[in-house]
Amino acid sequence: HSLSARGMTPPVVVRALGSALLLLGLVLCLPTAAARKTTEPPEWTVPKEDTDSPYGSLWPLPQTVRFDGECYRLNQGRFQILHSSTSTATVGCGILDDAFRRYFGYIFSSSYRTTHRRPVSSGLETFSQLVYEDDYDTHLINKTDIIDFPRFTHRGILIDSSRHYLPVEVILQTLDAMSFNKFNVLHWHIVDDQSFPYQSITFPELSQQGAYHPVTHIYTASDVKEIIEYARLRGVRVIPEFDTPGHTQSWGKGQADLLTQCYNGEEPSRTFGPVNPAVNTTFGFMTKLFKEISRTFPDDYIHLGGDEVDFSCWRSNPTVKQFMESHGFGTDYRKLESFYIQSVLDIVSANRKGYMIWQEVFDNGVKIKPDTVVEVWMESNVKRELAKVTRAGFTTILAAPWYLDYVSYGQDWVKYYQIYKVEPRNFTGTAAQKKLVIGGEACLWGEYVDGTNLTPRLWPRASAVGERLWSQENVTVLGDAYSRLTKHRCRMIRRGIPAEPMFVGHCAYEYKG
Amino acid sequence: HSLSARGMTPPVVVRALGSALLLLGLVLCLPTAAARKTTEPPEWTVPKEDTDSPYGSLWPLPQTVRFDGECYRLNQGRFQILHSSTSTATVGCGILDDAFRRYFGYIFSSSYRTTHRRPVSSGLETFSQLVYEDDYDTHLINKTDIIDFPRFTHRGILIDSSRHYLPVEVILQTLDAMSFNKFNVLHWHIVDDQSFPYQSITFPELSQQGAYHPVTHIYTASDVKEIIEYARLRGVRVIPEFDTPGHTQSWGKGQADLLTQCYNGEEPSRTFGPVNPAVNTTFGFMTKLFKEISRTFPDDYIHLGGDEVDFSCWRSNPTVKQFMESHGFGTDYRKLESFYIQSVLDIVSANRKGYMIWQEVFDNGVKIKPDTVVEVWMESNVKRELAKVTRAGFTTILAAPWYLDYVSYGQDWVKYYQIYKVEPRNFTGTAAQKKLVIGGEACLWGEYVDGTNLTPRLWPRASAVGERLWSQENVTVLGDAYSRLTKHRCRMIRRGIPAEPMFVGHCAYEYKG
């Protein structure tokens, strides 16, 4: 957006992509300490509590920020955000109408706790971060010129609702926090081995048998709709992941003959392997299921998984072996995997969806369409993998350094995994290759995470990823980041997000549980 | 307690120390699967999700448990817990009256979420853990004979309200969870370098200047009273820690000349060191402060800290040097520390309080009274330290292996730090020495913990410590513990405690935030 204040006062300008907005109800006031020149704080290994960023609490840092001495008081009774005459959007644009109202609340409410559950709609985040209060609760903003846009287009959070069921409330809270940190993709790893909480209209037995509980631990059509709409109003795409052919144990409970029967020698054992690609029923099932999924999730992309396929069960099954022979695959089970994946990709393409896949699908030589997005997750050889994938011309997103389910003592956003400092384009390749890295994802896998601890484990650690994916490449000064992020963390708490502390200190409004 | 059901049905008996109670409203029913024989599940390095303990959800495991085939239905309309004629307690005993009401709620409510904030009063935990529901929500209990008592008398949780202010609500929730896990000591590390949230009546400037905020980030007299009473009703002692002479930076803000002025050569620097033991005003101040503390906190013990005293500032200060000379301490600053600590110990003794101290006070040869409790916290040489302290005849409690602020990925209750398996009496010493180890504490230091993440970080990890301190020494089978603890974790959630998951799986009632 391009926001500007008109009328009695010189303009506060926040220029960004999108529509033009007008601010009313600002009155000129005296300059304050917050209007300072940019200085570069010293760099530390582990940030301390006592530095202060010249950029206040801005997070992620916009592309360019210029303050000057003037500030304005915001008159709550008269303050309005309006569409300017140059805007292509008008009253009635749901996303902006909702965002205006929501951010009015964020700007003026002294505590957002009571209303945090379901505020309406996203945007204006930067503007709201510029507003501060003096000791008499007057809301102030300094004259500021900001030009802003994200460095990467894909800024995702992965949540996993299979290892533990995540209540809808927790997912909505995650979407709120994502909008505060300018993430724009919810990668919803919705089903996996452990449970199948997605309630399919076409195949209701999948959740009936495969969910932890068929009533309380599922996502109904209306739950999914609510989550998608809540996300849409906050500028967040929802990309569901239906991971096959591995990671599908829970699918087998409600869909007979979908999984491969494993054998002990001549005898069927009591275990099942990946999806069985040797029978036609599998593809009939997938066609119907992905047709439904394509309609339920409006985003242009579906994540098809494809990671960690174990060949041992396929190897043991006589039908699969016969299928291998008749298709001339020999004993190369990667060819069988490729056959399966290509069939699924064709099914999804027929529904006019693009797809994302985990890196193994590419690594194993599966033929994938040119517009496939390859997600790199393996920690070893990240740089080589990025080079390989982009050399082959594929778009890629980076997840490997940002597995936030891995926790360690202390400020791990700057330690071991280098959550904050990882540079996604730091690999050997041409400029064209670098451009193919379109973003990344902070992944919170669910083995040790549910509604009790998801939010404090994700925030503000994911905020570090958020700034890496949004701000300029050289925005890497830890002391400055620490100063802004501690304030941003307190703002998140004030807006109802129990983001955990980064180090000793306090917030004016603490989270009370 | 000794609980028994009389009237129309044979008795359910839970024998324990204390008063005798009577249960009404039980009706005999058919035996169920829950009445099983004891078997020893296999031992795993990291427990899996699919075993089941013969002891159901009991946590910590009582000293002896015997089930038989009979079970009883609980009639909610007629169920009552009453004092039996052999009981020394009668109606009007506040702790039991409150506990009866509270546990009635825990036994019959399908969800405790709505009332969890301030339930009334502690006890009957074991009985409530034996009650289960069939598929038709009938509340059942199997005929059970339990003899129970704790193995260690001191079962503590340390919380730290200085590195981050902990809202009163969070502390009360911790007390609830403690009672569910049979902890009986809240070690309240209330002040430290970072902030002084205790509002002293005698020295109001301490929190006025030393708290993060003088109004919103303090514990008033009424807050402290509420916490102590809430704890008392749950059978929990509150031992405050006022750690001196180190760890006192925040004290200096509201009490001039209390801390030692550090020097750079001849010149006073801008920093302050530990409490200044070379001036009389210090002891006048401490006398008044500890008199107040002794009255505010009714427990027989006060924790006086004494850890990590840095001598460099004392060495730099000319007044302190002169004091050293005049007292014939030479350059042995341990003698100065000893002098200071002994003075404080005398002050506290005069208020008829016993005291606890961190191990350094003992290590540094400070003369301490025979009834002093020495807390061992240093990870290196724990066994040697326990042997040394007990050989000198002192009572001791163990904290070293249970610093739960150290987190790592996965099931750390069984990993690295061996939270669950540590045996506090596993050191070289006589039987008399072993008896001097009276318990331990799970410590959640506050550098990275506040109201946003305290509860899921503490529970169920501290539950592992709870069982170690309560149950028999040989209760160490991980699979069995895992099975009981996952169920106990879900029970905690149902009672309003957001205890984090141990591994993949689900609870019938999930925490929704």
Short mmCIF file of N, CA and C in Angstrom, two decimals, chain B residues 350-493:
data_model
loop_
_atom_site.label_atom_id
_atom_site.label_comp_id
_atom_site.label_asym_id
_atom_site.label_seq_id
_atom_site.Cartn_x
_atom_site.Cartn_y
_atom_site.Cartn_z
N ALA B 350 17.61 -15.57 64.71
CA ALA B 350 16.95 -14.77 65.73
C ALA B 350 15.45 -14.67 65.47
N ASN B 351 15.07 -14.83 64.21
CA ASN B 351 13.65 -14.85 63.87
C ASN B 351 13.07 -16.26 63.93
N ARG B 352 13.83 -17.17 64.52
CA ARG B 352 13.41 -18.57 64.68
C ARG B 352 13.07 -19.24 63.37
N LYS B 353 13.89 -18.99 62.37
CA LYS B 353 13.72 -19.67 61.09
C LYS B 353 14.93 -20.55 60.85
N GLY B 354 14.67 -21.68 60.20
CA GLY B 354 15.77 -22.47 59.67
C GLY B 354 16.14 -21.92 58.31
N TYR B 355 17.31 -22.35 57.79
CA TYR B 355 17.66 -21.82 56.49
C TYR B 355 18.22 -22.87 55.55
N MET B 356 17.98 -22.58 54.28
CA MET B 356 18.57 -23.36 53.21
C MET B 356 19.60 -22.47 52.53
N ILE B 357 20.63 -23.11 51.98
CA ILE B 357 21.67 -22.35 51.27
C ILE B 357 22.15 -23.17 50.07
N TRP B 358 22.69 -22.47 49.07
CA TRP B 358 23.31 -23.17 47.94
C TRP B 358 24.66 -23.73 48.37
N GLN B 359 25.14 -24.71 47.66
CA GLN B 359 26.28 -25.50 48.11
C GLN B 359 27.56 -24.72 48.36
N GLU B 360 27.75 -23.58 47.64
CA GLU B 360 29.00 -22.84 47.81
C GLU B 360 29.24 -22.40 49.25
N VAL B 361 28.15 -22.08 49.95
CA VAL B 361 28.30 -21.62 51.33
C VAL B 361 28.99 -22.71 52.14
N PHE B 362 28.57 -23.95 51.93
CA PHE B 362 29.22 -25.08 52.58
C PHE B 362 30.63 -25.29 52.02
N ASP B 363 30.75 -25.26 50.70
CA ASP B 363 32.05 -25.51 50.06
C ASP B 363 33.11 -24.52 50.53
N ASN B 364 32.69 -23.26 50.75
CA ASN B 364 33.65 -22.23 51.13
C ASN B 364 33.95 -22.21 52.62
N GLY B 365 33.44 -23.21 53.32
CA GLY B 365 33.81 -23.34 54.73
C GLY B 365 33.13 -22.39 55.67
N VAL B 366 32.01 -21.80 55.23
CA VAL B 366 31.25 -20.96 56.15
C VAL B 366 30.71 -21.85 57.27
N LYS B 367 30.83 -21.33 58.51
CA LYS B 367 30.28 -22.10 59.63
C LYS B 367 28.76 -22.02 59.58
N ILE B 368 28.11 -23.15 59.44
CA ILE B 368 26.65 -23.14 59.36
C ILE B 368 26.08 -24.02 60.46
N LYS B 369 24.85 -23.67 60.87
CA LYS B 369 24.21 -24.42 61.96
C LYS B 369 23.92 -25.85 61.52
N PRO B 370 23.88 -26.76 62.48
CA PRO B 370 23.66 -28.18 62.13
C PRO B 370 22.36 -28.44 61.38
N ASP B 371 21.35 -27.61 61.59
CA ASP B 371 20.06 -27.88 60.92
C ASP B 371 19.94 -27.21 59.55
N THR B 372 21.05 -26.67 59.05
CA THR B 372 21.05 -26.05 57.73
C THR B 372 20.79 -27.09 56.63
N VAL B 373 20.00 -26.69 55.64
CA VAL B 373 19.78 -27.56 54.49
C VAL B 373 20.63 -27.04 53.33
N VAL B 374 21.53 -27.90 52.85
CA VAL B 374 22.45 -27.52 51.77
C VAL B 374 21.89 -28.02 50.44
N GLU B 375 21.72 -27.10 49.48
CA GLU B 375 21.16 -27.48 48.19
C GLU B 375 22.28 -27.63 47.17
N VAL B 376 22.39 -28.82 46.59
CA VAL B 376 23.48 -29.14 45.65
C VAL B 376 23.00 -28.88 44.23
N TRP B 377 23.70 -27.96 43.54
CA TRP B 377 23.23 -27.57 42.21
C TRP B 377 24.28 -27.73 41.11
N MET B 378 25.56 -27.89 41.50
CA MET B 378 26.58 -27.93 40.45
C MET B 378 26.65 -29.31 39.82
N GLU B 379 26.62 -29.32 38.49
CA GLU B 379 26.51 -30.59 37.78
C GLU B 379 27.75 -31.47 37.91
N SER B 380 28.90 -30.82 38.03
CA SER B 380 30.11 -31.62 38.11
C SER B 380 30.30 -32.12 39.55
N ASN B 381 30.67 -33.37 39.66
CA ASN B 381 30.96 -33.96 40.98
C ASN B 381 29.79 -33.98 41.93
N VAL B 382 28.62 -34.23 41.42
CA VAL B 382 27.45 -34.26 42.29
C VAL B 382 27.60 -35.30 43.38
N LYS B 383 28.05 -36.49 42.98
CA LYS B 383 28.15 -37.58 43.96
C LYS B 383 29.15 -37.25 45.07
N ARG B 384 30.28 -36.67 44.68
CA ARG B 384 31.29 -36.33 45.68
C ARG B 384 30.75 -35.26 46.63
N GLU B 385 30.01 -34.30 46.05
CA GLU B 385 29.45 -33.22 46.87
C GLU B 385 28.43 -33.76 47.87
N LEU B 386 27.56 -34.64 47.39
CA LEU B 386 26.56 -35.23 48.29
C LEU B 386 27.24 -35.99 49.43
N ALA B 387 28.31 -36.72 49.07
CA ALA B 387 29.05 -37.47 50.10
C ALA B 387 29.67 -36.53 51.12
N LYS B 388 30.26 -35.44 50.61
CA LYS B 388 30.93 -34.48 51.49
C LYS B 388 29.96 -33.79 52.44
N VAL B 389 28.88 -33.31 51.87
CA VAL B 389 27.89 -32.57 52.68
C VAL B 389 27.29 -33.47 53.75
N THR B 390 26.94 -34.70 53.37
CA THR B 390 26.31 -35.59 54.35
C THR B 390 27.33 -36.12 55.36
N ARG B 391 28.60 -36.29 54.92
CA ARG B 391 29.62 -36.72 55.86
C ARG B 391 29.80 -35.68 56.96
N ALA B 392 29.61 -34.41 56.57
CA ALA B 392 29.69 -33.33 57.56
C ALA B 392 28.42 -33.25 58.39
N GLY B 393 27.46 -34.12 58.10
CA GLY B 393 26.28 -34.20 58.95
C GLY B 393 25.12 -33.29 58.54
N PHE B 394 25.23 -32.68 57.36
CA PHE B 394 24.16 -31.76 56.95
C PHE B 394 23.09 -32.44 56.12
N THR B 395 21.90 -31.95 56.33
CA THR B 395 20.77 -32.34 55.49
C THR B 395 20.97 -31.71 54.12
N THR B 396 20.58 -32.45 53.07
CA THR B 396 20.82 -31.90 51.74
C THR B 396 19.67 -32.21 50.80
N ILE B 397 19.48 -31.34 49.81
CA ILE B 397 18.54 -31.63 48.73
C ILE B 397 19.26 -31.43 47.41
N LEU B 398 18.80 -32.18 46.42
CA LEU B 398 19.49 -32.27 45.13
C LEU B 398 18.74 -31.48 44.06
N ALA B 399 19.47 -30.58 43.40
CA ALA B 399 18.87 -29.82 42.30
C ALA B 399 19.61 -30.04 40.99
N ALA B 400 20.89 -30.40 41.09
CA ALA B 400 21.80 -30.42 39.93
C ALA B 400 21.24 -31.09 38.67
N PRO B 401 20.69 -32.30 38.76
CA PRO B 401 20.29 -32.94 37.50
C PRO B 401 18.95 -32.44 36.97
N TRP B 402 18.33 -31.56 37.71
CA TRP B 402 16.94 -31.20 37.39
C TRP B 402 16.78 -29.73 37.07
N TYR B 403 17.73 -29.16 36.34
CA TYR B 403 17.58 -27.78 35.85
C TYR B 403 16.74 -27.83 34.58
N LEU B 404 15.45 -27.71 34.75
CA LEU B 404 14.55 -27.93 33.62
C LEU B 404 14.50 -26.76 32.64
N ASP B 405 15.18 -25.67 32.97
CA ASP B 405 15.28 -24.60 31.97
C ASP B 405 16.19 -25.04 30.82
N TYR B 406 17.06 -26.00 31.05
CA TYR B 406 17.83 -26.57 29.94
C TYR B 406 16.90 -27.47 29.14
N VAL B 407 16.70 -27.12 27.89
CA VAL B 407 15.81 -27.92 27.05
C VAL B 407 16.60 -28.51 25.90
N SER B 408 16.10 -29.61 25.38
CA SER B 408 16.69 -30.19 24.19
C SER B 408 15.57 -30.87 23.41
N TYR B 409 15.86 -31.25 22.20
CA TYR B 409 14.84 -31.84 21.34
C TYR B 409 14.46 -33.23 21.83
N GLY B 410 13.19 -33.52 21.80
CA GLY B 410 12.75 -34.89 22.07
C GLY B 410 12.41 -35.15 23.52
N GLN B 411 12.45 -36.41 23.90
CA GLN B 411 12.02 -36.81 25.24
C GLN B 411 13.15 -36.64 26.24
N ASP B 412 13.43 -35.41 26.62
CA ASP B 412 14.61 -35.23 27.47
C ASP B 412 14.40 -35.69 28.91
N TRP B 413 13.21 -36.11 29.26
CA TRP B 413 13.01 -36.67 30.61
C TRP B 413 13.75 -38.01 30.75
N VAL B 414 14.09 -38.63 29.61
CA VAL B 414 14.85 -39.88 29.68
C VAL B 414 16.22 -39.77 29.06
N LYS B 415 16.55 -38.59 28.51
CA LYS B 415 17.81 -38.48 27.78
C LYS B 415 18.89 -37.83 28.61
N TYR B 416 19.77 -37.16 27.89
CA TYR B 416 20.95 -36.50 28.43
C TYR B 416 21.03 -36.37 29.95
N TYR B 417 20.12 -35.57 30.49
CA TYR B 417 20.26 -35.26 31.91
C TYR B 417 19.69 -36.35 32.81
N GLN B 418 19.05 -37.35 32.19
CA GLN B 418 18.53 -38.46 33.00
C GLN B 418 17.58 -37.98 34.08
N ILE B 419 16.75 -37.03 33.70
CA ILE B 419 15.81 -36.44 34.65
C ILE B 419 15.07 -37.50 35.47
N TYR B 420 14.60 -38.52 34.78
CA TYR B 420 13.76 -39.51 35.46
C TYR B 420 14.57 -40.50 36.27
N LYS B 421 15.74 -40.89 35.77
CA LYS B 421 16.44 -42.03 36.36
C LYS B 421 17.46 -41.68 37.44
N VAL B 422 17.78 -40.40 37.56
CA VAL B 422 18.78 -40.04 38.58
C VAL B 422 18.35 -40.55 39.96
N GLU B 423 19.28 -41.21 40.66
CA GLU B 423 18.98 -41.70 42.00
C GLU B 423 19.71 -40.81 43.01
N PRO B 424 18.95 -40.01 43.77
CA PRO B 424 19.58 -39.02 44.66
C PRO B 424 20.51 -39.63 45.71
N ARG B 425 20.31 -40.89 46.04
CA ARG B 425 21.14 -41.51 47.09
C ARG B 425 22.24 -42.38 46.50
N ASN B 426 22.49 -42.23 45.21
CA ASN B 426 23.54 -43.00 44.57
C ASN B 426 24.91 -42.32 44.72
N PHE B 427 25.46 -42.40 45.93
CA PHE B 427 26.82 -41.89 46.18
C PHE B 427 27.41 -42.73 47.30
N THR B 428 28.70 -42.60 47.49
CA THR B 428 29.37 -43.42 48.50
C THR B 428 29.16 -42.81 49.89
N GLY B 429 28.55 -43.57 50.78
CA GLY B 429 28.30 -43.05 52.12
C GLY B 429 27.56 -44.07 52.96
N THR B 430 27.48 -43.82 54.24
CA THR B 430 26.79 -44.73 55.14
C THR B 430 25.28 -44.59 55.00
N ALA B 431 24.54 -45.51 55.59
CA ALA B 431 23.09 -45.44 55.58
C ALA B 431 22.62 -44.14 56.22
N ALA B 432 23.32 -43.72 57.27
CA ALA B 432 22.95 -42.47 57.95
C ALA B 432 23.13 -41.28 57.01
N GLN B 433 24.22 -41.31 56.24
CA GLN B 433 24.45 -40.23 55.27
C GLN B 433 23.32 -40.20 54.23
N LYS B 434 22.96 -41.38 53.73
CA LYS B 434 21.92 -41.44 52.70
C LYS B 434 20.62 -40.83 53.20
N LYS B 435 20.36 -41.07 54.50
CA LYS B 435 19.11 -40.55 55.06
C LYS B 435 19.08 -39.03 55.09
N LEU B 436 20.27 -38.42 55.06
CA LEU B 436 20.33 -36.95 55.09
C LEU B 436 19.91 -36.31 53.77
N VAL B 437 19.85 -37.11 52.70
CA VAL B 437 19.30 -36.58 51.44
C VAL B 437 17.78 -36.63 51.57
N ILE B 438 17.20 -35.49 51.84
CA ILE B 438 15.76 -35.49 52.13
C ILE B 438 14.90 -35.15 50.92
N GLY B 439 15.52 -34.95 49.77
CA GLY B 439 14.69 -34.69 48.60
C GLY B 439 15.41 -33.94 47.51
N GLY B 440 14.64 -33.26 46.70
CA GLY B 440 15.23 -32.56 45.56
C GLY B 440 14.27 -31.51 45.02
N GLU B 441 14.78 -30.80 44.04
CA GLU B 441 13.97 -29.75 43.43
C GLU B 441 14.17 -29.72 41.92
N ALA B 442 13.05 -29.60 41.21
CA ALA B 442 13.08 -29.31 39.77
C ALA B 442 13.13 -27.80 39.63
N CYS B 443 14.20 -27.30 38.99
CA CYS B 443 14.43 -25.86 38.94
C CYS B 443 14.14 -25.30 37.54
N LEU B 444 13.26 -24.35 37.48
CA LEU B 444 13.00 -23.70 36.19
C LEU B 444 13.46 -22.25 36.28
N TRP B 445 14.76 -22.07 36.05
CA TRP B 445 15.32 -20.72 36.07
C TRP B 445 14.71 -19.88 34.97
N GLY B 446 14.69 -18.56 35.18
CA GLY B 446 13.80 -17.72 34.38
C GLY B 446 14.39 -16.98 33.20
N GLU B 447 15.66 -17.23 32.84
CA GLU B 447 16.24 -16.46 31.73
C GLU B 447 15.39 -16.52 30.46
N TYR B 448 14.83 -17.68 30.17
CA TYR B 448 14.08 -17.86 28.93
C TYR B 448 12.64 -18.28 29.18
N VAL B 449 12.14 -17.96 30.36
CA VAL B 449 10.83 -18.44 30.76
C VAL B 449 9.99 -17.30 31.34
N ASP B 450 8.79 -17.14 30.87
CA ASP B 450 7.84 -16.26 31.54
C ASP B 450 6.45 -16.88 31.42
N GLY B 451 5.44 -16.08 31.62
CA GLY B 451 4.09 -16.62 31.60
C GLY B 451 3.70 -17.27 30.28
N THR B 452 4.40 -16.93 29.21
CA THR B 452 4.03 -17.49 27.90
C THR B 452 4.39 -18.96 27.76
N ASN B 453 5.45 -19.40 28.46
CA ASN B 453 5.93 -20.77 28.21
C ASN B 453 6.27 -21.55 29.47
N LEU B 454 6.05 -20.97 30.66
CA LEU B 454 6.45 -21.67 31.89
C LEU B 454 5.76 -23.02 32.04
N THR B 455 4.45 -23.03 31.91
CA THR B 455 3.71 -24.26 32.23
C THR B 455 4.04 -25.41 31.28
N PRO B 456 3.99 -25.22 29.94
CA PRO B 456 4.35 -26.36 29.09
C PRO B 456 5.82 -26.76 29.18
N ARG B 457 6.70 -25.83 29.58
CA ARG B 457 8.10 -26.21 29.72
C ARG B 457 8.32 -27.02 31.00
N LEU B 458 7.52 -26.74 32.03
CA LEU B 458 7.70 -27.41 33.32
C LEU B 458 7.02 -28.77 33.37
N TRP B 459 5.85 -28.87 32.76
CA TRP B 459 5.06 -30.11 32.83
C TRP B 459 4.90 -30.73 31.47
N PRO B 460 5.03 -32.03 31.32
CA PRO B 460 5.20 -33.03 32.36
C PRO B 460 6.66 -33.35 32.70
N ARG B 461 7.62 -32.50 32.28
CA ARG B 461 9.02 -32.85 32.56
C ARG B 461 9.26 -32.92 34.07
N ALA B 462 8.67 -31.97 34.82
CA ALA B 462 8.85 -32.00 36.27
C ALA B 462 8.14 -33.19 36.90
N SER B 463 7.13 -33.72 36.21
CA SER B 463 6.44 -34.91 36.74
C SER B 463 7.41 -36.06 36.92
N ALA B 464 8.39 -36.15 36.01
CA ALA B 464 9.39 -37.21 36.11
C ALA B 464 10.17 -37.07 37.42
N VAL B 465 10.49 -35.84 37.78
CA VAL B 465 11.17 -35.60 39.06
C VAL B 465 10.23 -35.95 40.21
N GLY B 466 8.96 -35.61 40.03
CA GLY B 466 7.97 -35.89 41.07
C GLY B 466 7.89 -37.37 41.42
N GLU B 467 7.93 -38.22 40.39
CA GLU B 467 7.87 -39.67 40.67
C GLU B 467 9.17 -40.15 41.32
N ARG B 468 10.29 -39.64 40.86
CA ARG B 468 11.57 -40.03 41.46
C ARG B 468 11.58 -39.72 42.96
N LEU B 469 10.98 -38.61 43.33
CA LEU B 469 11.02 -38.18 44.73
C LEU B 469 9.92 -38.81 45.57
N TRP B 470 8.94 -39.38 44.92
CA TRP B 470 7.82 -39.95 45.67
C TRP B 470 7.89 -41.48 45.76
N SER B 471 8.11 -42.12 44.61
CA SER B 471 7.90 -43.57 44.50
C SER B 471 9.13 -44.35 44.94
N GLN B 472 8.97 -45.69 44.95
CA GLN B 472 10.07 -46.54 45.36
C GLN B 472 11.27 -46.39 44.42
N GLU B 473 12.46 -46.66 44.97
CA GLU B 473 13.69 -46.51 44.21
C GLU B 473 13.68 -47.35 42.94
N ASN B 474 13.05 -48.53 42.99
CA ASN B 474 13.08 -49.40 41.81
C ASN B 474 12.00 -49.10 40.78
N VAL B 475 11.27 -48.03 40.97
CA VAL B 475 10.28 -47.65 39.95
C VAL B 475 11.00 -46.86 38.86
N THR B 476 11.58 -47.60 37.91
CA THR B 476 12.41 -46.96 36.89
C THR B 476 12.16 -47.52 35.49
N VAL B 477 11.10 -48.31 35.33
CA VAL B 477 10.84 -48.90 34.01
C VAL B 477 10.25 -47.83 33.10
N LEU B 478 10.99 -47.48 32.06
CA LEU B 478 10.59 -46.34 31.24
C LEU B 478 9.28 -46.56 30.50
N GLY B 479 9.08 -47.74 29.95
CA GLY B 479 7.86 -48.00 29.20
C GLY B 479 6.63 -47.83 30.09
N ASP B 480 6.71 -48.38 31.28
CA ASP B 480 5.60 -48.26 32.23
C ASP B 480 5.37 -46.80 32.62
N ALA B 481 6.46 -46.10 32.88
CA ALA B 481 6.35 -44.68 33.25
C ALA B 481 5.74 -43.88 32.10
N TYR B 482 6.22 -44.16 30.89
CA TYR B 482 5.71 -43.44 29.72
C TYR B 482 4.20 -43.62 29.58
N SER B 483 3.76 -44.86 29.75
CA SER B 483 2.34 -45.16 29.61
C SER B 483 1.52 -44.38 30.64
N ARG B 484 1.96 -44.40 31.89
CA ARG B 484 1.21 -43.68 32.92
C ARG B 484 1.30 -42.18 32.75
N LEU B 485 2.47 -41.72 32.38
CA LEU B 485 2.68 -40.27 32.34
C LEU B 485 1.92 -39.61 31.17
N THR B 486 1.82 -40.32 30.03
CA THR B 486 1.04 -39.73 28.93
C THR B 486 -0.42 -39.55 29.36
N LYS B 487 -0.93 -40.53 30.12
CA LYS B 487 -2.32 -40.40 30.60
C LYS B 487 -2.42 -39.29 31.65
N HIS B 488 -1.43 -39.24 32.50
CA HIS B 488 -1.40 -38.20 33.54
C HIS B 488 -1.32 -36.81 32.90
N ARG B 489 -0.56 -36.71 31.82
CA ARG B 489 -0.44 -35.44 31.08
C ARG B 489 -1.82 -35.03 30.55
N CYS B 490 -2.53 -35.97 29.98
CA CYS B 490 -3.87 -35.64 29.48
C CYS B 490 -4.79 -35.23 30.63
N ARG B 491 -4.63 -35.88 31.78
CA ARG B 491 -5.45 -35.49 32.94
C ARG B 491 -5.11 -34.06 33.37
N MET B 492 -3.83 -33.73 33.33
CA MET B 492 -3.45 -32.35 33.68
C MET B 492 -4.12 -31.36 32.73
N ILE B 493 -4.11 -31.68 31.42
CA ILE B 493 -4.76 -30.79 30.45
C ILE B 493 -6.22 -30.64 30.78
#
